Coordinates of C-alpha atoms in Angstrom, one line a residue:
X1 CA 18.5 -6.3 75.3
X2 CA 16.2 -4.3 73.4
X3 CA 13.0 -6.4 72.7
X4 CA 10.6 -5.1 69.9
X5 CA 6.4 -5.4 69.9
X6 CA 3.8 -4.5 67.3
X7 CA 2.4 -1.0 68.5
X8 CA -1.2 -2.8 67.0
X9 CA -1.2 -6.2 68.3
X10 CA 1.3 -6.0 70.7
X11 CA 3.1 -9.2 69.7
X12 CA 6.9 -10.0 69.9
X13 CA 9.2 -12.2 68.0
X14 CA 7.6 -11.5 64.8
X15 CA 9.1 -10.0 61.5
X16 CA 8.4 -6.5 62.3
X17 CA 7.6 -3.5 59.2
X18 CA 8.4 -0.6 60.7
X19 CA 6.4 -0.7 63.9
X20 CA 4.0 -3.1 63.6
X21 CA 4.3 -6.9 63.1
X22 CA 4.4 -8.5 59.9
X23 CA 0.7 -9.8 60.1
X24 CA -0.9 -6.7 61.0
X25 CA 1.1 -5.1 57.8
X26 CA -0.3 -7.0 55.6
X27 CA -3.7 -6.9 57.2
X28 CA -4.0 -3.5 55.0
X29 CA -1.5 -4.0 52.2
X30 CA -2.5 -4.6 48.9
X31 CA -0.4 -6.2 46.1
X32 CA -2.2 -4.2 43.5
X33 CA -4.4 -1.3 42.5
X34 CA -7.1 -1.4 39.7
X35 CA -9.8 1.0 39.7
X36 CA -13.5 -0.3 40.3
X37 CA -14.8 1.0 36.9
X38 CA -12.4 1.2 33.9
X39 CA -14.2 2.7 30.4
X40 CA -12.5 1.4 26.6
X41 CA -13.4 3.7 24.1
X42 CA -13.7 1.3 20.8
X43 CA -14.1 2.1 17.3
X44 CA -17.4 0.4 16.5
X45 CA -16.3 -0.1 12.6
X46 CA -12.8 -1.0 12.9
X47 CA -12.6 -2.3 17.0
X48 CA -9.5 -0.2 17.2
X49 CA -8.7 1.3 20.5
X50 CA -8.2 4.8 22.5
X51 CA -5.2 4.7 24.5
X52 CA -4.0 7.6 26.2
X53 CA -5.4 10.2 23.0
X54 CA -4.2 7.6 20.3
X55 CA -5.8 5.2 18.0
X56 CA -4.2 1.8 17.9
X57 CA -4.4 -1.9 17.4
X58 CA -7.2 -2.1 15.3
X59 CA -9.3 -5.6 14.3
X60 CA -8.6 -7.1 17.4
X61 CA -11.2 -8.9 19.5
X62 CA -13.6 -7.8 22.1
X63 CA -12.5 -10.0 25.0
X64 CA -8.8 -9.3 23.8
X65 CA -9.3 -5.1 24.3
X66 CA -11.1 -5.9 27.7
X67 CA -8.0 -8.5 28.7
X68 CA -5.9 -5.3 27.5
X69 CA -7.5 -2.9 29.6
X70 CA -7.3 -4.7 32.6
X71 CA -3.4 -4.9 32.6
X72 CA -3.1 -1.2 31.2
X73 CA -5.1 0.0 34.4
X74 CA -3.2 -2.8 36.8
X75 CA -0.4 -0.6 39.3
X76 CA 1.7 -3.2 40.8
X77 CA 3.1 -2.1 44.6
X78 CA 7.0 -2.3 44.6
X79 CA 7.1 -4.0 47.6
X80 CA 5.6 -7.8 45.4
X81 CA 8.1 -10.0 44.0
X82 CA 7.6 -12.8 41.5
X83 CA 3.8 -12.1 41.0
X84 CA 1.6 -13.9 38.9
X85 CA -1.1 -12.2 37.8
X86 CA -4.9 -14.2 36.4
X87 CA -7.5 -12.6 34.8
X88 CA -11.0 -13.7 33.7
X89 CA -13.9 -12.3 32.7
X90 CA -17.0 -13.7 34.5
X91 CA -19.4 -12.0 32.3
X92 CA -20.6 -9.9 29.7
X93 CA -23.9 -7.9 29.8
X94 CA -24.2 -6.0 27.2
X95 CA -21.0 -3.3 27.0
X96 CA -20.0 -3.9 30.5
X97 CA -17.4 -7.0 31.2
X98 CA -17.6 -7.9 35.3
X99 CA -14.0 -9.3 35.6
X100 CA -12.2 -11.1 38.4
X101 CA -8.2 -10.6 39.2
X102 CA -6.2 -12.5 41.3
X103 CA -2.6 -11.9 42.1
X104 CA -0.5 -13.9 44.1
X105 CA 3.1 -12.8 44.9
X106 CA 5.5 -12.5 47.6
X107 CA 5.8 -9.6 50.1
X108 CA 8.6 -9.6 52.7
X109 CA 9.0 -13.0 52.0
X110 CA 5.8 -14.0 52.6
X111 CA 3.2 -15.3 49.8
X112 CA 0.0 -14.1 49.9
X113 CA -2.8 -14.2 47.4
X114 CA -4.7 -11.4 46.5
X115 CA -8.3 -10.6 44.1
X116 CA -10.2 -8.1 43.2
X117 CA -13.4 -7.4 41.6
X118 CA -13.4 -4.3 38.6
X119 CA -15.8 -3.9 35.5
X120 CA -14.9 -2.9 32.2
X121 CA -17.0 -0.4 30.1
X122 CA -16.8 -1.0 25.9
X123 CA -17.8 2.6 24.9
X124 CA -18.5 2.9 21.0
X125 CA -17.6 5.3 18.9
X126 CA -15.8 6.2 15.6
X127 CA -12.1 6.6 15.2
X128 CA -11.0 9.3 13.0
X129 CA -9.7 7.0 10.1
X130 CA -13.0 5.5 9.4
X131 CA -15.1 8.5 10.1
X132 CA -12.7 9.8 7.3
X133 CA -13.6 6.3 5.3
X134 CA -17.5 7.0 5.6
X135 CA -17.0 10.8 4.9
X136 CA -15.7 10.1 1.4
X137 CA -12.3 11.8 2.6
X138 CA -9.4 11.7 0.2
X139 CA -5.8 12.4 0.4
X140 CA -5.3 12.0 -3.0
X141 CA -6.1 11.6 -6.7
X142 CA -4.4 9.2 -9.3
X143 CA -5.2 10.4 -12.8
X144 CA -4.5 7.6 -15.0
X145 CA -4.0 9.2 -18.6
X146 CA -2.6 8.2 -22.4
X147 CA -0.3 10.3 -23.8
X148 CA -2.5 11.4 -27.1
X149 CA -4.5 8.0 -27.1
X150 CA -7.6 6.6 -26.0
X151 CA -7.1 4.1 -23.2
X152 CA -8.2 0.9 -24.2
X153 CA -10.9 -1.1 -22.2
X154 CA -7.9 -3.9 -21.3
X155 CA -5.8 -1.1 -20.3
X156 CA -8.5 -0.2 -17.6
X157 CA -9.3 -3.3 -16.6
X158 CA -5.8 -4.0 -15.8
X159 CA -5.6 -0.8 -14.0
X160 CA -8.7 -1.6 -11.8
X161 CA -6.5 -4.9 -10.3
X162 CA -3.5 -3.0 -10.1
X163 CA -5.5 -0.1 -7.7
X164 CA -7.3 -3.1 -5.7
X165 CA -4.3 -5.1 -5.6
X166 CA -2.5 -2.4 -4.1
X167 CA -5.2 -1.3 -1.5
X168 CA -5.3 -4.4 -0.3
X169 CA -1.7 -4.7 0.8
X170 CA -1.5 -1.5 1.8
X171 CA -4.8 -2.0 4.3
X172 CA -2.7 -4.5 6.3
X173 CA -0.7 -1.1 8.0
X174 CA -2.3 2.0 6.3
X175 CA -6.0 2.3 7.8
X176 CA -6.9 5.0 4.9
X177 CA -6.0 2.4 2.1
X178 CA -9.3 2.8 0.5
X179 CA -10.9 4.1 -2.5
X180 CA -13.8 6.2 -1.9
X181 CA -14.5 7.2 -5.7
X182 CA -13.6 6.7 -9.4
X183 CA -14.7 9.4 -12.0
X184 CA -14.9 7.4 -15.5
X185 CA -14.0 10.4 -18.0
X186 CA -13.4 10.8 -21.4
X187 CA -9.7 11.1 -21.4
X188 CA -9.0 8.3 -18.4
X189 CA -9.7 7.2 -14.8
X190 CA -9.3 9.3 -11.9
X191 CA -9.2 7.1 -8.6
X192 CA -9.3 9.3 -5.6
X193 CA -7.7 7.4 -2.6
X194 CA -7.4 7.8 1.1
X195 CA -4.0 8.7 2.1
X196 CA -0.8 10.3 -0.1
X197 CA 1.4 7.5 0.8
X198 CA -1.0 4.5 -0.6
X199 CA -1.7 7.0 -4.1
X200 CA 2.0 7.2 -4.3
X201 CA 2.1 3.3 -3.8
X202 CA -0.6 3.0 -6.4
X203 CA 0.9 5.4 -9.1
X204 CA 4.4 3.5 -8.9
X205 CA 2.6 0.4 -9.5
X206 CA 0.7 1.4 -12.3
X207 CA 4.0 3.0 -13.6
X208 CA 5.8 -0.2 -13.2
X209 CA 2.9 -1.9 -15.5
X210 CA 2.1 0.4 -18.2
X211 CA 5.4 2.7 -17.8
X212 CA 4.9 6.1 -18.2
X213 CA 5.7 9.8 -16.0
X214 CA 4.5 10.2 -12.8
X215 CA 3.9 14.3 -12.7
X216 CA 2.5 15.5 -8.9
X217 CA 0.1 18.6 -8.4
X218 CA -0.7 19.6 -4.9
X219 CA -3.9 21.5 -4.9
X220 CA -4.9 23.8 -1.5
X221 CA -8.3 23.0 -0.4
X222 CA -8.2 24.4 2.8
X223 CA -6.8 26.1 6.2
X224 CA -6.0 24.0 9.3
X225 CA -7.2 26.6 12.0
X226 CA -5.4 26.0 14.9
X227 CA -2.0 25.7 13.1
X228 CA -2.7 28.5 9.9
X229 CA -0.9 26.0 7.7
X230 CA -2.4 25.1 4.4
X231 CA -4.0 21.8 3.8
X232 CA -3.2 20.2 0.4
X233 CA -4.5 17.1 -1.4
X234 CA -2.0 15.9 -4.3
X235 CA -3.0 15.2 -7.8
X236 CA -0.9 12.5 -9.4
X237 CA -1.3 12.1 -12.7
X238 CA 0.3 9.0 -14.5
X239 CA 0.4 9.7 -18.3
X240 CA 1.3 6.2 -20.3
X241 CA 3.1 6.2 -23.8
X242 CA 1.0 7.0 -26.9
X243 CA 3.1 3.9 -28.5
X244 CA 3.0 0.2 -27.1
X245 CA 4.4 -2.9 -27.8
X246 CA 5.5 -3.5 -31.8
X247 CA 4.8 0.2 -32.6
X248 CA 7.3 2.2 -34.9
X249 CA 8.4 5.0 -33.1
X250 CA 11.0 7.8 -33.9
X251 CA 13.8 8.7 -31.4
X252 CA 17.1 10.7 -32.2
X253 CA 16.7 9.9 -36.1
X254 CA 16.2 6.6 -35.6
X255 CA 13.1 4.0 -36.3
X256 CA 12.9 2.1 -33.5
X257 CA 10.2 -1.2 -32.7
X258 CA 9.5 -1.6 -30.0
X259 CA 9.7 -4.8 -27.6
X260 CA 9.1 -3.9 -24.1
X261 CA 8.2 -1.1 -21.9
X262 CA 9.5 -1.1 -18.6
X263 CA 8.6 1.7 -15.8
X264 CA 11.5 3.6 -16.8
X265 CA 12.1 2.2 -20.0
X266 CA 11.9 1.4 -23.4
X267 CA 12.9 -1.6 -25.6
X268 CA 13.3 -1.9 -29.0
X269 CA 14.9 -2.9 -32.3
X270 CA 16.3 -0.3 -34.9
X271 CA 14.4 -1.5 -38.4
X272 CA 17.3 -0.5 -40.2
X273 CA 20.3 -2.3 -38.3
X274 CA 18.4 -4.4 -36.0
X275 CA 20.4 -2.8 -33.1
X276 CA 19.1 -2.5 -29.5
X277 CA 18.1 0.4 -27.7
X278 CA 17.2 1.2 -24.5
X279 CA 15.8 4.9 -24.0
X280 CA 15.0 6.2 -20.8
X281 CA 11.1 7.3 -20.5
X282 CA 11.9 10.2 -19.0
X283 CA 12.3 11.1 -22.7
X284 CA 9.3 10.2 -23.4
X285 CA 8.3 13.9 -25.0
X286 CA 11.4 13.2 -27.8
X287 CA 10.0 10.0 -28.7
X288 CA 7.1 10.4 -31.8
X289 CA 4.9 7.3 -32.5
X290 CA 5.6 6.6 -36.0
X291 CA 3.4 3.8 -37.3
X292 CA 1.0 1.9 -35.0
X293 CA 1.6 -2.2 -35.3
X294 CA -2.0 -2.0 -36.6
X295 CA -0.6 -0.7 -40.2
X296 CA 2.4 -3.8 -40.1
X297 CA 1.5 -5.9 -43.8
X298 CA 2.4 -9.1 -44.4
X299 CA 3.7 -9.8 -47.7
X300 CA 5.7 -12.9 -50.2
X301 CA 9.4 -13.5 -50.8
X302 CA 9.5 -13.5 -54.4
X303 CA 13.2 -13.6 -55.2
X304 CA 16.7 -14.0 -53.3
X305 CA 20.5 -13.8 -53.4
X306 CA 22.8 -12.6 -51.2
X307 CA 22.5 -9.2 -51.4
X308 CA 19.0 -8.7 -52.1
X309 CA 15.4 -9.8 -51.3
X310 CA 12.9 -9.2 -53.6
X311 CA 9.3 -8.7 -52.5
X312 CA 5.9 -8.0 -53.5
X313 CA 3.9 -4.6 -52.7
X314 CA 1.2 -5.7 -51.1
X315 CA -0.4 -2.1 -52.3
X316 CA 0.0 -3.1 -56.1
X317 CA 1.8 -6.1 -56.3
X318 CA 4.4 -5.2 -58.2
X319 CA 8.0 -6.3 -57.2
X320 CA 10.6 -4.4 -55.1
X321 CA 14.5 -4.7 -54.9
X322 CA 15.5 -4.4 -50.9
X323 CA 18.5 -4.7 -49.3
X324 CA 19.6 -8.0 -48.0
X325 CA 20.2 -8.5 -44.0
X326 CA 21.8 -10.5 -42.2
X327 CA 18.7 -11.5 -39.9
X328 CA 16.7 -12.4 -43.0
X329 CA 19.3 -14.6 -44.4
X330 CA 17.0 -18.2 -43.3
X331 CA 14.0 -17.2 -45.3
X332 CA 13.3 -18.7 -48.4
X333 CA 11.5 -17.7 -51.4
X334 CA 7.8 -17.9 -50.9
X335 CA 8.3 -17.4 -47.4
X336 CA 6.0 -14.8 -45.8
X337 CA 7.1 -11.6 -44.1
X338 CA 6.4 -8.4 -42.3
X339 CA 6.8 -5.0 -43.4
X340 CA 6.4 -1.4 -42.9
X341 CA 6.2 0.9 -45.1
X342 CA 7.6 4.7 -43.8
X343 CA 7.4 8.3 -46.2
X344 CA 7.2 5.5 -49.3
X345 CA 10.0 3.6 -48.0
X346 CA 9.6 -0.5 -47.3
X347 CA 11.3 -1.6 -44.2
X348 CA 11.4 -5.4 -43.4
X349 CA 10.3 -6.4 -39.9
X350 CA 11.2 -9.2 -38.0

């Protein structure tokens, strides 16, 4: 019968670990390791967090990063099963957090319980995206244009909520949603806006309001010197129609109102046969703006039967013969009703 001893206590009949007896192992074992001093590098703007030469989890709390710290910098020994692991933060002077963990967990079948004593460190400093934010740095510009118009205060107005609108959504994941700048020119707004992928947001959205062509213009601004590469910011220029809602306008020989502009779009009525039309805007440069709704008159039904309408020239009043239609059958004489007049021609308008 072979009988074993602890080589440090000398005991027998005892769980042995290799050598030495199951008490004197765990004499010197710890559970875990977690260094004595652990420093967080913060953002001081945003609270967002270096780990391991990357930026994340930005606008979370103070005692949150330190709680995150401490299990980031915890090494568990593979010898502990079922551990539960506490941790609490005695107290806070100034950037340094004086934390307590316990551990308790079973080695060997044994359950011990285990604590420790470590410090955390809150070291503040600027992450790149808002040192980008305070620098005024842009990814992008957004030129919001008319196509041979003058944008109308509304127009700009309503493109001012779109941009902020669209910021704000786009803050909740991209950290450069932001708009640094807007330049108020003569021919439009340019908004100049932190990252590509929010102007592009941006652009579609002010497309999908006003409709229009989105046209893109990188520009080189510098040289990345480690890589040689060029670095580019993008111009995006969003041109809106010259026409809007209840112009005339001319498209493939046909006078056309219009009803609705969509982001890719147009809707209107031909004056002449009171057909629909959709026409695509990227057509927009064979569409011609005809008569604005501005110049639409108003005049008297003087006369009917059921071919023809007579009306009166609001120019000189005298009285003029047109073509009865269909969609002007449930007037009645001394009725009101639109018209446009076109190269001396009288239209009737709906």
């Amino acid at each position: 019968m072979i009988f074993m001893f602890c080589i440090e206590c000398g005991s027998e009949n005892k769980q042995m670990v290799g050598e030495i007896c199951i008490d004197c192992f765990l004499k010197e074992f710890e559970m875990i390791e977690i260094p004595k001093n652990i420093n967080v590098e913060i953002c001081s703007h945003c609270n967002s967090r270096l780990e391991e030469g990357k930026w994340s989890d930005s606008f979370i709390p103070e005692e949150e990063i330190i709680y995150r710290a401490l299990e980031r910098n915890i090494k568990i020994n593979e010898l502990v099963e079922n551990e539960e692991i506490n941790l609490e933060i005695d107290q806070i002077k100034g950037t340094i957090a004086e934390c307590f963990v316990e551990v308790v967990g079973d080695v060997y079948g044994v359950t011990i319980d285990e604590t420790h004593d470590t410090s955390v460190r809150i070291l503040k400093t600027v992450c790149p995206s808002c040192s980008k934010l305070q620098s005024g740095y842009y990814e992008s510009v957004i030129q919001f244009r008319a196509d041979n118009r003058e944008i109308k205060s509304e127009e700009y107005d309503k493109a001012d909520e779109i941009v902020a609108r669209t910021l704000e959504k786009q803050a909740k994941t991209d950290k450069l949603a932001y708009c640094p700048q807007i330049a108020k020119l003569k021919e439009g707004y340019d908004y100049y806006i932190g990252s590509l992928k929010t102007g592009r947001k941006i652009a579609e959205a002010l497309k999908d309001e006003f409709g229009g062509i989105i046209k893109e213009s990188p520009r080189l601004i510098s040289e990345d010197k480690s890589t040689g590469k060029g670095l580019y910011r993008i111009w995006i220029s969003v041109r809106i129609p010259e026409f809007e809602s209840k112009d005339i306008i001319e498209y493939e020989n046909k006078l056309i109102q219009v009803t609705d502009i969509g982001k890719n779009r147009v809707v209107g009525l031909d004056i002449k046969t009171n057909k629909k039309h959709n026409i695509p805007l990227k057509n927009m440069e064979s569409i011609k703006l005809v008569k604005k709704s501005s110049e639409i008159e108003t005049t008297t039904i003087i006369s009917m039967s059921p071919k023809i309408i007579q009306i009166l020239d609001p120019s000189d009043f005298s009285a003029v013969d047109l073509e009865m239609n269909e969609e002007f059958s449930d007037y009645n004489i001394g009725d009101e009703i639109k018209l446009i007049k076109i190269e001396n021609y009288i239209y009737l308008i709906k």
